[in-house]
CSV table of C-alpha atoms and ligand atoms in Angstrom, one decimal:
chain,number,residue,atom,x,y,z
A,1,UNK,CA,98.9,92.0,100.3
A,2,UNK,CA,100.0,88.3,100.4
A,3,UNK,CA,102.2,87.7,97.5
A,4,UNK,CA,102.1,91.2,96.1
A,5,UNK,CA,104.1,94.1,96.7
A,6,UNK,CA,102.3,97.5,97.8
A,7,UNK,CA,103.4,100.9,98.0
A,8,UNK,CA,103.5,102.5,101.5
A,9,UNK,CA,100.3,103.3,103.0
A,10,UNK,CA,100.1,106.7,104.6
A,11,UNK,CA,100.8,106.6,108.5
A,12,UNK,CA,98.3,104.2,109.6
A,13,UNK,CA,96.3,103.3,112.7
A,14,UNK,CA,99.4,101.5,114.5
A,15,UNK,CA,101.4,104.7,114.5
A,16,UNK,CA,98.3,106.8,115.2
A,17,UNK,CA,98.0,104.9,118.5
A,18,UNK,CA,101.5,106.2,119.9
A,19,UNK,CA,101.0,108.6,122.6
A,20,UNK,CA,102.9,111.9,122.9
A,21,UNK,CA,105.4,110.5,125.3
A,22,UNK,CA,106.2,107.5,122.9
A,23,UNK,CA,106.6,109.9,119.9
A,24,UNK,CA,109.0,111.9,122.2
A,25,UNK,CA,110.8,108.7,122.9
A,26,UNK,CA,111.3,107.8,119.4
A,27,UNK,CA,112.8,111.3,119.0
A,28,UNK,CA,114.9,110.6,122.0
A,29,UNK,CA,116.5,107.3,120.7
A,30,UNK,CA,117.0,108.8,117.1
A,31,UNK,CA,119.1,111.9,119.0
A,32,UNK,CA,120.8,109.1,121.0
A,33,UNK,CA,122.0,107.4,117.9
A,34,UNK,CA,123.3,110.3,115.9
A,35,UNK,CA,125.1,112.1,118.9
A,36,UNK,CA,126.5,108.8,120.0
A,37,UNK,CA,127.8,108.2,116.5
A,38,UNK,CA,129.1,111.7,116.4
A,39,UNK,CA,131.1,111.3,119.9
A,40,UNK,CA,132.3,107.8,118.4
A,41,UNK,CA,133.9,109.9,115.3
A,42,UNK,CA,135.5,112.2,117.8
A,43,UNK,CA,137.0,109.2,119.4
A,44,UNK,CA,137.9,107.6,116.1
A,45,UNK,CA,139.7,110.9,115.0
A,46,UNK,CA,141.7,110.5,118.5
A,47,UNK,CA,142.7,107.1,117.3
A,48,UNK,CA,140.8,105.6,120.3
A,49,UNK,CA,138.4,103.5,118.2
A,50,UNK,CA,139.6,100.1,117.0
A,51,UNK,CA,138.8,99.1,113.7
A,52,UNK,CA,136.1,100.8,111.4
A,53,UNK,CA,133.3,103.3,112.2
A,54,UNK,CA,130.0,102.8,110.4
A,55,UNK,CA,127.6,105.6,110.6
A,56,UNK,CA,123.9,105.7,109.9
A,57,UNK,CA,123.6,109.5,109.5
A,58,UNK,CA,120.4,110.3,107.6
A,59,UNK,CA,119.0,106.8,108.1
A,60,UNK,CA,118.3,106.8,111.9
A,61,UNK,CA,114.7,106.6,111.7
A,62,UNK,CA,114.9,102.9,110.4
A,63,UNK,CA,116.7,101.2,113.0
A,64,UNK,CA,114.7,103.3,115.7
A,65,UNK,CA,111.3,103.2,114.2
A,66,UNK,CA,111.2,99.6,113.1
A,67,UNK,CA,112.9,98.2,116.4
A,68,UNK,CA,110.1,100.2,118.5
A,69,UNK,CA,107.6,97.9,117.1
A,70,UNK,CA,109.0,94.8,118.9
A,71,UNK,CA,108.4,93.6,122.3
A,72,UNK,CA,111.0,92.9,124.8
A,73,UNK,CA,110.5,89.3,124.2
A,74,UNK,CA,111.0,89.5,120.5
A,75,UNK,CA,114.5,89.0,119.1
A,76,UNK,CA,116.3,91.5,116.6
A,77,UNK,CA,119.3,91.0,114.6
A,78,UNK,CA,120.9,94.1,113.4
A,79,UNK,CA,123.6,95.2,110.9
A,80,UNK,CA,126.5,97.6,111.3
A,81,UNK,CA,124.2,100.6,110.6
A,82,UNK,CA,121.5,99.5,113.2
A,83,UNK,CA,123.0,100.8,116.4
A,84,UNK,CA,119.8,102.6,117.0
A,85,UNK,CA,117.9,99.5,117.1
A,86,UNK,CA,120.1,98.1,119.7
A,87,UNK,CA,119.8,101.0,121.9
A,88,UNK,CA,116.0,100.5,121.7
A,89,UNK,CA,116.5,97.1,122.6
A,90,UNK,CA,118.3,98.0,125.7
A,91,UNK,CA,122.2,98.1,124.7
A,92,UNK,CA,123.6,101.0,126.7
A,93,UNK,CA,126.0,103.7,125.3
A,94,UNK,CA,128.7,102.4,128.0
A,95,UNK,CA,128.7,99.1,126.3
A,96,UNK,CA,128.9,100.7,122.8
A,97,UNK,CA,131.8,103.0,123.5
A,98,UNK,CA,133.4,100.4,125.4
A,99,UNK,CA,133.1,97.7,122.5
A,100,UNK,CA,134.3,100.3,119.8
A,101,UNK,CA,137.2,101.1,121.8
A,102,UNK,CA,137.9,97.3,122.4
A,103,UNK,CA,138.0,97.6,126.3
A,104,UNK,CA,138.7,94.6,128.5
A,105,UNK,CA,135.1,94.9,130.1
A,106,UNK,CA,133.3,95.4,126.9
A,107,UNK,CA,130.6,93.2,126.0
A,108,UNK,CA,133.0,90.9,124.0
A,109,UNK,CA,136.1,91.6,126.2
A,110,UNK,CA,138.0,93.4,123.2
A,111,UNK,CA,137.6,90.5,120.7
A,112,UNK,CA,134.9,91.9,118.6
A,113,UNK,CA,134.5,95.5,117.0
A,114,UNK,CA,131.8,98.0,116.7
A,115,UNK,CA,128.3,96.7,117.6
A,116,UNK,CA,129.3,93.0,117.1
A,117,UNK,CA,127.7,91.7,120.2
A,118,UNK,CA,124.3,90.4,121.5
A,119,UNK,CA,122.3,89.6,124.4
A,120,UNK,CA,119.3,87.2,124.1
A,121,UNK,CA,117.9,88.3,127.4
A,122,UNK,CA,117.4,91.8,125.9
A,123,UNK,CA,116.6,90.5,122.5
A,124,UNK,CA,119.4,91.1,120.0
A,125,UNK,CA,121.7,88.8,118.8
A,126,UNK,CA,125.4,89.6,117.7
A,127,UNK,CA,125.5,89.7,113.8
A,128,UNK,CA,128.1,87.6,111.7
A,129,UNK,CA,129.7,89.5,109.1
A,130,UNK,CA,128.9,87.9,105.8
A,131,UNK,CA,126.0,89.8,104.1
A,132,UNK,CA,122.7,88.2,104.2
A,133,UNK,CA,123.8,85.4,106.6
A,134,UNK,CA,121.6,86.7,109.2
A,135,UNK,CA,118.5,85.7,107.3
A,136,UNK,CA,119.0,82.1,107.8
A,137,UNK,CA,120.3,82.5,111.2
A,138,UNK,CA,116.8,84.4,112.1
A,139,UNK,CA,114.9,81.7,110.2
A,140,UNK,CA,116.3,79.3,112.7
A,141,UNK,CA,115.7,81.7,115.6
A,142,UNK,CA,111.9,82.1,114.6
A,143,UNK,CA,111.8,78.3,113.6
A,144,UNK,CA,112.5,77.7,117.3
A,145,UNK,CA,109.9,80.0,118.5
A,146,UNK,CA,107.4,78.2,116.3
A,147,UNK,CA,108.2,74.6,117.5
A,148,UNK,CA,108.1,75.9,121.1
A,149,UNK,CA,104.7,77.4,120.7
A,150,UNK,CA,106.3,80.8,121.9
A,151,UNK,CA,104.7,84.0,121.3
A,152,UNK,CA,107.7,85.6,120.0
A,153,UNK,CA,108.7,87.4,116.6
A,154,UNK,CA,112.1,87.8,114.8
A,155,UNK,CA,113.3,91.0,113.1
A,156,UNK,CA,116.2,90.9,110.7
A,157,UNK,CA,117.9,94.1,109.1
A,158,UNK,CA,119.7,93.7,105.9
A,159,UNK,CA,121.0,96.2,103.5
A,160,UNK,CA,120.3,96.5,99.7
A,161,UNK,CA,123.5,94.9,98.9
A,162,UNK,CA,122.8,91.9,101.2
A,163,UNK,CA,119.7,91.0,99.2
A,164,UNK,CA,121.7,89.8,96.4
A,165,UNK,CA,123.4,87.1,98.3
A,166,UNK,CA,122.5,83.5,98.2
A,167,UNK,CA,122.1,83.3,102.0
A,168,UNK,CA,119.1,85.9,101.8
A,169,UNK,CA,117.5,84.0,99.2
A,170,UNK,CA,117.9,80.6,100.9
A,171,UNK,CA,116.8,82.2,104.4
A,172,UNK,CA,113.8,84.0,103.2
A,173,UNK,CA,112.6,81.4,101.1
A,174,UNK,CA,112.7,78.7,103.9
A,175,UNK,CA,111.1,81.2,106.3
A,176,UNK,CA,108.4,81.7,103.8
A,177,UNK,CA,107.8,78.1,103.4
A,178,UNK,CA,107.8,77.4,107.0
A,179,UNK,CA,105.6,80.3,107.6
A,180,UNK,CA,107.7,81.7,110.5
A,181,UNK,CA,107.3,84.7,112.5
A,182,UNK,CA,109.9,86.7,110.8
A,183,UNK,CA,110.0,90.6,109.8
A,184,UNK,CA,112.8,90.9,107.0
A,185,UNK,CA,113.6,94.7,107.0
A,186,UNK,CA,115.6,95.9,103.7
A,187,UNK,CA,117.0,99.2,104.5
A,188,UNK,CA,117.4,100.5,100.8
A,189,UNK,CA,119.9,103.4,101.4
A,190,UNK,CA,121.1,103.6,97.6
A,191,UNK,CA,124.5,102.0,97.9
A,192,UNK,CA,126.0,98.8,99.0
A,193,UNK,CA,129.7,100.1,99.7
A,194,UNK,CA,130.4,102.1,96.4
A,195,UNK,CA,127.9,100.2,94.4
A,196,UNK,CA,124.6,102.0,93.5
A,197,UNK,CA,121.3,99.8,94.0
A,198,UNK,CA,120.7,99.7,90.0
A,199,UNK,CA,124.2,98.0,89.6
A,200,UNK,CA,123.5,95.1,91.8
A,201,UNK,CA,119.9,94.4,91.1
A,202,UNK,CA,117.8,94.4,87.8
A,203,UNK,CA,114.5,94.6,90.2
A,204,UNK,CA,112.7,97.9,90.1
A,205,UNK,CA,112.3,97.8,93.8
A,206,UNK,CA,113.3,95.5,96.1
A,207,UNK,CA,109.8,95.0,97.7
A,208,UNK,CA,108.8,93.3,94.3
A,209,UNK,CA,111.0,90.3,95.7
A,210,UNK,CA,108.4,89.6,98.1
A,211,UNK,CA,106.1,88.4,95.2
A,212,UNK,CA,108.7,85.7,94.3
A,213,UNK,CA,109.0,84.2,97.8
A,214,UNK,CA,105.0,84.6,98.3
A,215,UNK,CA,105.5,86.8,101.4
A,216,UNK,CA,103.8,90.0,102.4
A,217,UNK,CA,105.7,93.0,101.0
A,218,UNK,CA,105.4,96.7,102.0
A,219,UNK,CA,107.4,99.9,101.0
A,220,UNK,CA,107.7,102.6,103.3
A,221,UNK,CA,109.3,106.3,103.7
A,222,UNK,CA,112.2,105.1,105.8
A,223,UNK,CA,113.0,108.7,107.0
A,224,UNK,CA,109.8,109.1,108.6
A,225,UNK,CA,109.9,107.5,111.8
A,226,UNK,CA,106.3,107.0,112.1
A,227,UNK,CA,105.8,105.4,108.9
A,228,UNK,CA,108.7,102.9,109.6
A,229,UNK,CA,107.2,102.2,113.1
A,230,UNK,CA,103.7,101.8,111.3
A,231,UNK,CA,104.6,99.5,108.6
A,232,UNK,CA,107.1,97.3,111.0
A,233,UNK,CA,104.2,97.0,113.5
A,234,UNK,CA,101.6,95.8,111.0
A,235,UNK,CA,104.4,93.1,110.0
A,236,UNK,CA,105.1,92.2,113.7
A,237,UNK,CA,101.3,91.8,114.5
A,238,UNK,CA,101.0,89.8,111.4
A,239,UNK,CA,103.7,87.5,112.2
A,240,UNK,CA,102.6,87.2,115.7
A,241,UNK,CA,99.1,86.1,114.5
A,242,UNK,CA,100.7,83.4,112.4
A,243,UNK,CA,100.8,85.1,109.3
A,244,UNK,CA,104.2,84.4,108.5
A,245,UNK,CA,107.0,86.4,106.7
A,246,UNK,CA,106.8,90.1,105.8
A,247,UNK,CA,109.5,91.8,103.7
A,248,UNK,CA,109.6,95.6,104.2
A,249,UNK,CA,111.6,97.9,102.1
A,250,UNK,CA,112.3,101.3,103.8
A,251,UNK,CA,113.5,104.0,101.3
A,252,UNK,CA,116.4,105.9,102.9
A,253,UNK,CA,119.7,107.4,102.0
A,254,UNK,CA,123.3,106.9,103.3
A,255,UNK,CA,124.7,110.2,103.9
A,256,UNK,CA,128.1,108.9,105.1
A,257,UNK,CA,130.6,106.6,103.5
A,258,UNK,CA,130.4,102.7,104.0
A,259,UNK,CA,132.7,103.5,106.9
A,260,UNK,CA,134.4,106.6,108.3
A,261,UNK,CA,137.5,106.1,106.0
A,262,UNK,CA,135.5,106.3,102.8
A,263,UNK,CA,135.7,109.7,100.8
A,264,UNK,CA,132.4,109.0,98.7
A,265,UNK,CA,134.1,109.9,95.5
A,266,UNK,CA,131.7,107.8,93.8
A,267,UNK,CA,128.7,109.8,94.8
A,268,UNK,CA,127.2,112.4,92.4
A,269,UNK,CA,127.8,116.0,93.1
A,270,UNK,CA,124.9,117.5,95.4
A,271,UNK,CA,123.4,114.2,96.0
A,272,UNK,CA,124.4,114.1,99.7
A,273,UNK,CA,123.5,117.7,100.1
A,274,UNK,CA,120.0,117.4,98.6
A,275,UNK,CA,118.9,114.6,101.1
A,276,UNK,CA,120.3,116.4,103.9
A,277,UNK,CA,118.5,119.7,103.2
A,278,UNK,CA,115.3,117.9,102.0
A,279,UNK,CA,115.0,114.7,103.9
A,280,UNK,CA,116.6,114.6,107.2
A,281,UNK,CA,114.7,112.4,109.7
A,282,UNK,CA,115.3,114.5,112.3
A,283,UNK,CA,113.9,117.8,110.8
A,284,UNK,CA,110.8,115.6,109.8
A,285,UNK,CA,110.5,114.1,113.4
A,286,UNK,CA,110.8,117.5,114.9
A,287,UNK,CA,108.1,119.1,112.6
A,288,UNK,CA,106.0,115.9,113.2
A,289,UNK,CA,106.3,116.6,117.0
A,290,UNK,CA,105.6,120.4,116.6
A,291,UNK,CA,102.6,120.2,114.3
A,292,UNK,CA,100.9,117.1,115.6
A,293,UNK,CA,101.9,117.2,119.3
A,294,UNK,CA,102.4,120.9,120.0
A,295,UNK,CA,106.0,120.2,121.3
A,296,UNK,CA,108.0,123.4,122.0
A,297,UNK,CA,111.4,123.8,120.7
A,298,UNK,CA,112.4,123.9,124.5
A,299,UNK,CA,111.3,120.4,124.9
A,300,UNK,CA,113.3,119.2,122.1
A,301,UNK,CA,116.3,121.0,123.4
A,302,UNK,CA,115.9,119.6,127.0
A,303,UNK,CA,115.9,116.1,125.2
A,304,UNK,CA,119.1,117.0,123.3
A,305,UNK,CA,120.8,118.2,126.5
A,306,UNK,CA,119.8,115.3,128.3
A,307,UNK,CA,121.4,113.0,125.5
A,308,UNK,CA,124.6,115.1,125.6
A,309,UNK,CA,124.8,114.6,129.3
A,310,UNK,CA,124.3,110.9,129.2
A,311,UNK,CA,126.9,110.3,126.4
A,312,UNK,CA,129.5,112.6,128.2
A,313,UNK,CA,129.1,110.4,131.4
A,314,UNK,CA,129.3,107.1,129.5
A,315,UNK,CA,132.3,108.3,127.6
A,316,UNK,CA,134.2,109.1,130.9
A,317,UNK,CA,133.2,105.5,132.0
A,318,UNK,CA,134.3,103.9,128.8
A,319,UNK,CA,137.4,105.8,128.6
A,320,UNK,CA,138.5,104.9,131.9
A,321,UNK,CA,137.9,101.2,131.2
A,322,UNK,CA,141.1,99.0,131.1
A,323,UNK,CA,142.2,97.3,127.9
A,324,UNK,CA,141.9,93.6,128.0
A,325,UNK,CA,144.5,91.4,129.6
A,326,UNK,CA,146.1,88.9,127.3
A,327,UNK,CA,145.2,86.0,129.3
A,328,UNK,CA,141.7,87.0,128.8
A,329,UNK,CA,141.9,85.4,125.3
A,330,UNK,CA,141.7,82.0,127.1
A,331,UNK,CA,138.2,83.0,128.7
A,332,UNK,CA,135.1,81.6,127.2
A,333,UNK,CA,136.8,79.7,124.3
A,334,UNK,CA,135.2,76.3,125.2
A,335,UNK,CA,131.6,76.1,126.6
A,336,UNK,CA,130.8,74.5,129.8
A,337,UNK,CA,130.1,70.6,129.6
A,338,UNK,CA,126.9,70.1,128.2
A,339,UNK,CA,125.8,66.8,129.9
A,340,UNK,CA,123.5,68.8,132.4
A,341,UNK,CA,121.8,70.8,129.6
A,342,UNK,CA,118.8,68.9,127.9
A,343,UNK,CA,118.4,68.9,124.3
A,344,UNK,CA,115.6,71.1,123.0
A,345,UNK,CA,114.4,68.3,120.8
A,346,UNK,CA,114.5,64.4,120.8
A,347,UNK,CA,115.5,63.1,117.6
A,348,UNK,CA,113.1,60.4,116.3
A,349,UNK,CA,110.4,62.0,118.6
A,350,UNK,CA,111.7,60.2,121.7
A,351,UNK,CA,109.9,61.0,125.0
A,352,UNK,CA,110.9,64.4,126.8
A,353,UNK,CA,112.1,64.6,130.2
A,354,UNK,CA,109.8,66.4,132.9
A,355,UNK,CA,112.2,69.3,132.8
A,356,UNK,CA,111.8,69.9,129.1
A,357,UNK,CA,108.2,69.3,129.5
A,358,UNK,CA,107.9,71.8,132.1
A,359,UNK,CA,109.8,74.4,129.5
A,360,UNK,CA,107.3,73.7,127.1
A,361,UNK,CA,109.7,72.1,124.6
A,362,UNK,CA,108.3,69.8,121.9
A,363,UNK,CA,109.4,66.9,120.0
A,364,UNK,CA,110.7,66.9,116.6
A,365,UNK,CA,111.3,63.9,114.3
A,366,UNK,CA,114.2,64.5,112.3
A,367,UNK,CA,114.0,61.1,110.4
A,368,UNK,CA,117.3,59.6,109.5
A,369,UNK,CA,118.9,62.3,107.1
B,401,TPP,C1,128.9,88.2,101.5
B,401,TPP,C2,129.8,89.3,101.8
B,401,TPP,N1,130.2,90.1,100.7
B,401,TPP,C3,130.9,91.3,101.0
B,401,TPP,C4,131.3,91.8,102.2
B,401,TPP,C5,131.8,93.0,102.4
B,401,TPP,N2,130.8,94.1,102.6
B,401,TPP,C6,130.6,94.5,104.1
B,401,TPP,S1,129.4,95.7,104.1
B,401,TPP,C7,129.2,95.8,102.5
B,401,TPP,C8,128.1,96.6,101.9
B,401,TPP,C9,126.9,96.6,102.4
B,401,TPP,O1,125.8,97.2,101.8
B,401,TPP,P1,124.3,96.8,101.9
B,401,TPP,O2,124.0,95.6,102.4
B,401,TPP,O3,123.5,97.8,101.0
B,401,TPP,O4,124.3,97.6,103.7
B,401,TPP,P2,124.6,99.1,103.9
B,401,TPP,O5,126.3,99.1,104.1
B,401,TPP,O6,124.4,100.0,102.7
B,401,TPP,O7,123.8,99.6,105.2
B,401,TPP,C10,130.2,94.8,101.7
B,401,TPP,C11,130.3,94.7,100.4
B,401,TPP,C12,130.4,90.9,103.2
B,401,TPP,N3,130.6,91.7,104.4
B,401,TPP,N4,129.7,89.9,103.0
């Protein structure tokens, strides 16, 4: 409901329209996420990973289920724990492994770490590290969609900690006022680094913040991949139809530390084990596939085996890749001269060139600010 938060509806019509094959695909992407992260842990312990390693253990359903609701033309901005969303959007295990190992032919040629890379063709953009800052960035991206009259939606992932930053507030407020086609997914996994949620917000639940911004708000069970898909698909459809911003809170739990080096000494005894035993997204997805789609244990085992084979092959390729050459550091530092490139708007509403018009660009009077 607009301007109101609402508790998660039970899995609704959007998820009910998914085919058996699509549900198996959701399982495949979740399995790919978990197994690829496990492989990265092994490489990390062999000191082959450069920098930190960030896991999404126990919250794989969020990244996969939410991103599955997007079309290829839509743009998604992940956080460090949303590798699954990048996989769904078309990032390959080879790219991710090379990037984590800072190889010379990795997407950023060894300059950035983990999943800090993007590809607008496939619809994901590289995150910037300051928490919350991707919200105003995605407000800008979706404003461009709106000004160009494009049928495209943006989705930005933020953690519970990120919602307490100024950038989050400014970004969602601006997007709300401009009625931009933006879906803000707040992954509430209980902790921001070592800070439990109740120590960084006085709000009873993050979805309540939707009221203050005048946007739609819904909360869903983040460990149920169908519920995640369902709530996100509704928000994406609403954005595409001109209904503006939605804030979705996904209730989940971070079973690993902030990064691989974090011992989680601040976590109360038994909490992690309880979530693992009672609320693992895989167990729940496998039970759903068995009970609703008649999927056999053999079918599940076949997917698991396929994922392992794909990751083995990707690891061989990534490990064999060379490190960066020192002189590579000079490549791509400066852009090509922009003289040939038309601007996407004309200040003061000046006439568009034929080329701009053909591409569907518009005029935008910026005034004299
Ligand atoms: C503005 C800012 N402050 C601090 C940090 C350091 N930092 C990186 S991740 C993180 C915790 C993130 O927590 P949350 O937003 O809840 O996401 P989660 O890691 O739980 O997925 C912190 C404090 C940062 N990157 N940016």
